[in-house]
mmCIF file of N, CA and C in Angstrom:
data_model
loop_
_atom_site.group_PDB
_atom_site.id
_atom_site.type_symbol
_atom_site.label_atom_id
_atom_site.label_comp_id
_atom_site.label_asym_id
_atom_site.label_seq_id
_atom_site.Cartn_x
_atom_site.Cartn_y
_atom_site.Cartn_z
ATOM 1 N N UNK A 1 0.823 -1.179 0.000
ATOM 2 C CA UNK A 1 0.000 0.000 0.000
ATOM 3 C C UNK A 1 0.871 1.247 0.000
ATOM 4 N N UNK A 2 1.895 1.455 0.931
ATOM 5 C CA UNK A 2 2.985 2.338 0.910
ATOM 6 C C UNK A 2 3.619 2.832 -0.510
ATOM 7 N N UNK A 3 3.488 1.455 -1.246
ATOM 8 C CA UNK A 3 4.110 1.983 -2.492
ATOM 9 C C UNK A 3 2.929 2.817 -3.816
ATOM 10 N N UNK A 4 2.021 2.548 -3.109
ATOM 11 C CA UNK A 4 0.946 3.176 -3.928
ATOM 12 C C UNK A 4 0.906 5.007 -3.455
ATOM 13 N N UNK A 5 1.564 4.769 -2.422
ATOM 14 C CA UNK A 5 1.164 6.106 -1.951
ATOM 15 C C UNK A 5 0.015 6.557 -0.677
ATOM 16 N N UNK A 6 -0.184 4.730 -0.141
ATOM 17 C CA UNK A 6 -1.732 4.832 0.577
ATOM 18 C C UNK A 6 -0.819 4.792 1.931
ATOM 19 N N UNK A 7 -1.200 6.036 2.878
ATOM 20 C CA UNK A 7 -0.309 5.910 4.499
ATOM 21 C C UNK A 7 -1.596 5.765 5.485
ATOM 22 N N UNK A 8 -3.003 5.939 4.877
ATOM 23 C CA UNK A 8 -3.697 5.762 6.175
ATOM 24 C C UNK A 8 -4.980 4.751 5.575
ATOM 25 N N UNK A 9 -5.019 4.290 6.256
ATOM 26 C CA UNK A 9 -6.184 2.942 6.258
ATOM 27 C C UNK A 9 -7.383 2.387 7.303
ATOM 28 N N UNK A 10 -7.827 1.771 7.139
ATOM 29 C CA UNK A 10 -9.234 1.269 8.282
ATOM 30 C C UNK A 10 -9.205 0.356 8.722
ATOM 31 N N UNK A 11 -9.641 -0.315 9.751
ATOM 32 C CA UNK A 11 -9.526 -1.919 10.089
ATOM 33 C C UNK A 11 -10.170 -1.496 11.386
ATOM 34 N N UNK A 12 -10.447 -3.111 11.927
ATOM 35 C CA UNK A 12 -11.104 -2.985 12.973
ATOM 36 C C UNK A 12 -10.632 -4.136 13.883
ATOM 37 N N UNK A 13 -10.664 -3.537 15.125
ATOM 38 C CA UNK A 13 -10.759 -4.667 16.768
ATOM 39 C C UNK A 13 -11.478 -5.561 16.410
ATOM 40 N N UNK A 14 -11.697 -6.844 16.706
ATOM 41 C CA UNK A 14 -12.573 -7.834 16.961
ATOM 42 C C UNK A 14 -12.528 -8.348 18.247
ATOM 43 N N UNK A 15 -13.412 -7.100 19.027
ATOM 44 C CA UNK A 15 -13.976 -7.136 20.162
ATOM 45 C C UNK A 15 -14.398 -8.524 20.834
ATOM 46 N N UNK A 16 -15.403 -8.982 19.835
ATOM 47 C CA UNK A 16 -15.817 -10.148 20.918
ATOM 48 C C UNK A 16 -14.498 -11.602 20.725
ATOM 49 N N UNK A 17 -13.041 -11.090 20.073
ATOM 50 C CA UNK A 17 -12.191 -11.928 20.086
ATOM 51 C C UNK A 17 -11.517 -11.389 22.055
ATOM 52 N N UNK A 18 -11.488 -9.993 21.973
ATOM 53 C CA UNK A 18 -10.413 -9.401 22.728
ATOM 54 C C UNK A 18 -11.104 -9.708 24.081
ATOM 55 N N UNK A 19 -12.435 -9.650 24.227
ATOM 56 C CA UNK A 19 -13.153 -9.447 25.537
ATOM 57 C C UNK A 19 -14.099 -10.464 25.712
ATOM 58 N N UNK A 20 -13.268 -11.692 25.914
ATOM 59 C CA UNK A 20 -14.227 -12.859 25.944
ATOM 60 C C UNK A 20 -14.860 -13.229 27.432
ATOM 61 N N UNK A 21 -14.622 -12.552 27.874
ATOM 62 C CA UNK A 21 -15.379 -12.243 29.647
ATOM 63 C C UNK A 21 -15.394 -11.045 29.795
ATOM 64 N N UNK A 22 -16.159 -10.416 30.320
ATOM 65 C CA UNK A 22 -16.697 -8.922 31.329
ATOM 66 C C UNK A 22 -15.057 -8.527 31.680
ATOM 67 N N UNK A 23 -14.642 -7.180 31.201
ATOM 68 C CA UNK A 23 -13.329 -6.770 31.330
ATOM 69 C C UNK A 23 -12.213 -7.495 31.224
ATOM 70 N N UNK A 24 -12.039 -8.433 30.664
ATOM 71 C CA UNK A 24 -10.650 -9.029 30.563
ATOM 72 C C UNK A 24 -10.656 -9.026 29.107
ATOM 73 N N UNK A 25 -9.219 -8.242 28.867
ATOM 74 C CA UNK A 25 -8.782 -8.026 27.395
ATOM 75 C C UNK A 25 -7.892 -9.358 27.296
ATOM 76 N N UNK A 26 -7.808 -9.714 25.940
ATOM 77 C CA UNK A 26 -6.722 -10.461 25.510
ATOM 78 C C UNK A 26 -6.547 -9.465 23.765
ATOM 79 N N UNK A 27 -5.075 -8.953 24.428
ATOM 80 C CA UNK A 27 -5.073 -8.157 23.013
ATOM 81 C C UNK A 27 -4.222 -8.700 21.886
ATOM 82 N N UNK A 28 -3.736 -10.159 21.957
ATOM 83 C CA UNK A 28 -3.119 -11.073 20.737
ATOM 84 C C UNK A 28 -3.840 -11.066 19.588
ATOM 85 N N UNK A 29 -4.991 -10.674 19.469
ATOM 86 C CA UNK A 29 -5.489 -10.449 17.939
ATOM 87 C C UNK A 29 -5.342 -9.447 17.258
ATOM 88 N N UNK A 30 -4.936 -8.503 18.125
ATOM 89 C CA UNK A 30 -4.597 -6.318 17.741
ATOM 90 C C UNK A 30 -3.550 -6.576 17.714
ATOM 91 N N UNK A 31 -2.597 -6.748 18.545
ATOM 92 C CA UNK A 31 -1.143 -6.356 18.980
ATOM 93 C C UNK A 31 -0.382 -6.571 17.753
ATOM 94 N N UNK A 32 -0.134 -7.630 16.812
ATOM 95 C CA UNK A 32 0.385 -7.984 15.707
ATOM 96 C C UNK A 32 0.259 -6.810 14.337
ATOM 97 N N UNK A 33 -1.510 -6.454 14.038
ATOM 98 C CA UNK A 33 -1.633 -5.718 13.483
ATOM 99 C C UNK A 33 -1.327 -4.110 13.879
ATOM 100 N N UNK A 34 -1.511 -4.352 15.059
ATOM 101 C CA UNK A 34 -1.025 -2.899 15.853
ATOM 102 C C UNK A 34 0.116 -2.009 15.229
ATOM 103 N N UNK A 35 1.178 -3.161 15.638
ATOM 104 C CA UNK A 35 2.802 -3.099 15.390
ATOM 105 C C UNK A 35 3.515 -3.569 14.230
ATOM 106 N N UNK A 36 2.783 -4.013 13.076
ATOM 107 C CA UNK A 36 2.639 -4.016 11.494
ATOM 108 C C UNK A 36 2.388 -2.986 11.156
ATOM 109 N N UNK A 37 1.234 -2.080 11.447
ATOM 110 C CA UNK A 37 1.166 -0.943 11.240
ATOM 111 C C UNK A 37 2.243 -0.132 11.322
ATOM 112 N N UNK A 38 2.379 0.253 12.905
ATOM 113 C CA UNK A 38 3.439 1.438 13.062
ATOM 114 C C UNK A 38 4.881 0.983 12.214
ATOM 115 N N UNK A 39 5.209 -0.182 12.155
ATOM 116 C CA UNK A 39 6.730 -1.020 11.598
ATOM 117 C C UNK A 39 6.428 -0.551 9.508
ATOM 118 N N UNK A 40 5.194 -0.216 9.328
ATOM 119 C CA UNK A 40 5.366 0.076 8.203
ATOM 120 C C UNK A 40 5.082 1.766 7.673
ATOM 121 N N UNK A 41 4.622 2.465 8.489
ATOM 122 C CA UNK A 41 4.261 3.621 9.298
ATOM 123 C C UNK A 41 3.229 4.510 8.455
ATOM 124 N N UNK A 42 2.415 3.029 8.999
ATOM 125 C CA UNK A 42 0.647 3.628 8.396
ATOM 126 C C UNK A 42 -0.120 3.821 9.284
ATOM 127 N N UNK A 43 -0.979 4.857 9.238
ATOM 128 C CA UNK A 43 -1.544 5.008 10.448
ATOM 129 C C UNK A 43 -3.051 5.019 10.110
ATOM 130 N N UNK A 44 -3.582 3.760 11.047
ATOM 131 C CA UNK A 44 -5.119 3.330 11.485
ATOM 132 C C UNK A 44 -5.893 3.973 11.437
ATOM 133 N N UNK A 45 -7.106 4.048 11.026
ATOM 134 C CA UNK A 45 -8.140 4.207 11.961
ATOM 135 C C UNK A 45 -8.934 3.049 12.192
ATOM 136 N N UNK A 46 -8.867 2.681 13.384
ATOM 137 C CA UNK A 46 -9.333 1.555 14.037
ATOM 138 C C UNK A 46 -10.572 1.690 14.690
ATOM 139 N N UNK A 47 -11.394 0.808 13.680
ATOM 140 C CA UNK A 47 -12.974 0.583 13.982
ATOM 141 C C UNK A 47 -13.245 -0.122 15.701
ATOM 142 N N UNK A 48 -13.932 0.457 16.274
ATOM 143 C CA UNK A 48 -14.030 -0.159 17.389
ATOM 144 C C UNK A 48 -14.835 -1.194 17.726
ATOM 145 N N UNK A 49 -15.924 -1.389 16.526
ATOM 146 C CA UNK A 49 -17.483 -2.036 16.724
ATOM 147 C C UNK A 49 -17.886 -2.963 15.392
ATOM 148 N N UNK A 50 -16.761 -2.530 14.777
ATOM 149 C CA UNK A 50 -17.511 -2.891 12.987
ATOM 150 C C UNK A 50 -17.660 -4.913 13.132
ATOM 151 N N UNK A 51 -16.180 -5.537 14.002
ATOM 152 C CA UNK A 51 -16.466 -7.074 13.357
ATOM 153 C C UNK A 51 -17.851 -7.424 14.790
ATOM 154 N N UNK A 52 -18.723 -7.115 15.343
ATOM 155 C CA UNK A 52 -19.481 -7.349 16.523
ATOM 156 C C UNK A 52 -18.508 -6.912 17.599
ATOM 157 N N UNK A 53 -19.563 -7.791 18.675
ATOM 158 C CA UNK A 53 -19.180 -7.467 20.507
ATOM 159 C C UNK A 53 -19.608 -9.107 21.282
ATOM 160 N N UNK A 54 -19.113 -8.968 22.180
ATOM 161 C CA UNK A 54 -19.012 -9.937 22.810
ATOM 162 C C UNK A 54 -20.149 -10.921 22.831
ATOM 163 N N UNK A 55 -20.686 -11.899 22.871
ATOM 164 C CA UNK A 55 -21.910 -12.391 22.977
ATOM 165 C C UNK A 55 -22.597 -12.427 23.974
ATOM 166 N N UNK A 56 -22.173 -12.217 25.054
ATOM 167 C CA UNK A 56 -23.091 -12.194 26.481
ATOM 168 C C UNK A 56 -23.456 -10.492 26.420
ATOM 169 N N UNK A 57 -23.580 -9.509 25.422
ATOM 170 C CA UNK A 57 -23.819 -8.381 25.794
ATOM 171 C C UNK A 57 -25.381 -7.881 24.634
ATOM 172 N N UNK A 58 -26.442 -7.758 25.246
ATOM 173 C CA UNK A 58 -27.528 -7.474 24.610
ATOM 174 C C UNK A 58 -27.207 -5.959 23.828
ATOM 175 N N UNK A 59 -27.387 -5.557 23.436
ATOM 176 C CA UNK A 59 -26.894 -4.225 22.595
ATOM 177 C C UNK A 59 -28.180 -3.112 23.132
ATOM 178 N N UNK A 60 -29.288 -3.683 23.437
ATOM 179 C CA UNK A 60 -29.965 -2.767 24.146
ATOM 180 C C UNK A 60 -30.229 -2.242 25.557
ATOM 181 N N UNK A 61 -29.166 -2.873 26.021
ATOM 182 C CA UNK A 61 -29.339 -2.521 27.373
ATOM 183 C C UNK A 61 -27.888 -1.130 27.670
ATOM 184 N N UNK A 62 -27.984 -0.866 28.762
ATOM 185 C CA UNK A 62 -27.067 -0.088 29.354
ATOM 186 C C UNK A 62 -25.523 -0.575 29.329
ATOM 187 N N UNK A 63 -25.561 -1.787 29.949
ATOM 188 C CA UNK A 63 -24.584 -2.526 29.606
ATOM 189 C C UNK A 63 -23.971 -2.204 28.884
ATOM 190 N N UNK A 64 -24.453 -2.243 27.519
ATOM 191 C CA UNK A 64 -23.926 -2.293 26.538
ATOM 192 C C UNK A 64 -22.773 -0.845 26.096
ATOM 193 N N UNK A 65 -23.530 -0.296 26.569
ATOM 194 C CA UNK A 65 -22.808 1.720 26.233
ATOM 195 C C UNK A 65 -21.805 1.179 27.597
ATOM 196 N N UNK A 66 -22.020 0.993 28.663
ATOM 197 C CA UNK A 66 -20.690 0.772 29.800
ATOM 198 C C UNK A 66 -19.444 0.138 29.233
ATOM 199 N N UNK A 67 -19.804 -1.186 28.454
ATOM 200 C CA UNK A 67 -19.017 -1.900 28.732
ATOM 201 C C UNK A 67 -18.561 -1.393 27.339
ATOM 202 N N UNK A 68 -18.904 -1.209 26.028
ATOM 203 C CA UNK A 68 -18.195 -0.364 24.904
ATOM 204 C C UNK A 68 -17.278 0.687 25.432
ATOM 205 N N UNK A 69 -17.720 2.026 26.519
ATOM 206 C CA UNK A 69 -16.755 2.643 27.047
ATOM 207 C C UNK A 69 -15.616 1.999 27.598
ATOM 208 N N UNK A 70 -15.508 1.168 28.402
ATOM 209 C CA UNK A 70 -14.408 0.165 29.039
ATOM 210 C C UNK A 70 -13.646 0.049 28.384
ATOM 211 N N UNK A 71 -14.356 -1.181 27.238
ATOM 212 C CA UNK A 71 -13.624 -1.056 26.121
ATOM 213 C C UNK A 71 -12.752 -0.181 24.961
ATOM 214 N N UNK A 72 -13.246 1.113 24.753
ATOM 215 C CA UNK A 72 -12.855 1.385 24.041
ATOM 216 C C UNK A 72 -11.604 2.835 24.950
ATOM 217 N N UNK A 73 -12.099 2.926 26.060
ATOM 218 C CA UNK A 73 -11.022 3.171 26.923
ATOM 219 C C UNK A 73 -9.652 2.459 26.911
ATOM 220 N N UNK A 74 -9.908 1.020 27.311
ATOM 221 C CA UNK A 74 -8.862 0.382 26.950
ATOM 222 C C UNK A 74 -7.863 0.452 26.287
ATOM 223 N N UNK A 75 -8.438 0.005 24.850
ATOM 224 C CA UNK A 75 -8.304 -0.041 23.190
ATOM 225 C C UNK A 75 -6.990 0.802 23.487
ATOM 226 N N UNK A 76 -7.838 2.418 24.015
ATOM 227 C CA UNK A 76 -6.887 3.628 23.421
ATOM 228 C C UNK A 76 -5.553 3.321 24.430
ATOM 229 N N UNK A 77 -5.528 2.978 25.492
ATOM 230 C CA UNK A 77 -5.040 2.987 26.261
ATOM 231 C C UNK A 77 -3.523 1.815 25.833
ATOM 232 N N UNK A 78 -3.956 0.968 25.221
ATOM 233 C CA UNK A 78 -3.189 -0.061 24.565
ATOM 234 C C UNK A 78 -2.104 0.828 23.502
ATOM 235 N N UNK A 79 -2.916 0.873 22.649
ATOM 236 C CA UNK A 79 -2.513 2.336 21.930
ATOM 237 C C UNK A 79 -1.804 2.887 22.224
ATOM 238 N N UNK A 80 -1.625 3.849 22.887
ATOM 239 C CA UNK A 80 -0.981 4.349 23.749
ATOM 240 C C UNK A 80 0.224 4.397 24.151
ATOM 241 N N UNK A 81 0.401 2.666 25.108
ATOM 242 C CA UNK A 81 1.411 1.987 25.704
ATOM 243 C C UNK A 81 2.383 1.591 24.266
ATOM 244 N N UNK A 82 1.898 1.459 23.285
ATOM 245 C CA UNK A 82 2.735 1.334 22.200
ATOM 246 C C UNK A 82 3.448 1.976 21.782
ATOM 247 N N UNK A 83 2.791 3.100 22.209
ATOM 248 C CA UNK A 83 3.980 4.668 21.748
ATOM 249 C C UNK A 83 3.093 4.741 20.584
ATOM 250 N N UNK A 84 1.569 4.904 20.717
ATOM 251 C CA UNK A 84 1.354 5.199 18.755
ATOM 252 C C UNK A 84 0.363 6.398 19.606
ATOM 253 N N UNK A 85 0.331 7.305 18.513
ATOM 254 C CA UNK A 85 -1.006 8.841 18.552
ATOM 255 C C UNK A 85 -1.524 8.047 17.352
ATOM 256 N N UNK A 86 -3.367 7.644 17.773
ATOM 257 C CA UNK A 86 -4.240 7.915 16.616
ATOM 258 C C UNK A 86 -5.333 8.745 16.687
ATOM 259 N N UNK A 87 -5.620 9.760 16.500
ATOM 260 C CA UNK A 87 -5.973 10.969 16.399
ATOM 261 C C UNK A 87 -7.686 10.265 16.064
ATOM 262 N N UNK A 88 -7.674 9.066 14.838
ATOM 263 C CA UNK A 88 -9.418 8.941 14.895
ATOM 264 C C UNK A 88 -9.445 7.659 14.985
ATOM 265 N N UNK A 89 -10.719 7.081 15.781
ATOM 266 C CA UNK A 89 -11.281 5.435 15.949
ATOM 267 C C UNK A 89 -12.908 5.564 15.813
ATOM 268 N N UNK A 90 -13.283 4.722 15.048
ATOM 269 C CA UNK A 90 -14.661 4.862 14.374
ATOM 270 C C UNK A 90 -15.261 3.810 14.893
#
């Protein structure tokens, strides 16, 4: 993509991979693409919601907005610890 000229791109978390219980991340499905990214120095915007959410979470309840914040608190927070600025997550 770099050689095309393309430096920023889309992709997404797969949440109900990362958060297969109520707050416990496992971030081995991001972390790879994470640090592919920055190692080729394209920068994300990382969908937070696009592949689903966890299966124990009804989407209409309250829950649901809590535990997306958690999450996507996290996310950035991961982010972060990587040493990466992404300015947008959709």
């Amino acid at each position: 993509m770099a050689a095309c000229g393309i430096r920023t791109v889309r992709d997404g978390l797969r949440w109900h991979l990362i958060e297969t219980r109520p707050n416990r991340y496992d971030w081995s499905s991001f972390l790879p693409m994470l640090r592919a990214a920055q190692h080729q120095g394209t920068q994300v915007i990382w969908d937070l919601c696009h592949y689903g959410y966890p299966d124990d979470l009804d989407i209409w309840t309250p829950q649901f907005v809590e535990r997306f914040a958690r999450f996507a608190a996290a996310a950035a927070q991961v982010v972060k610890d990587e040493g990466q600025s992404v300015p947008f997550y959709a």
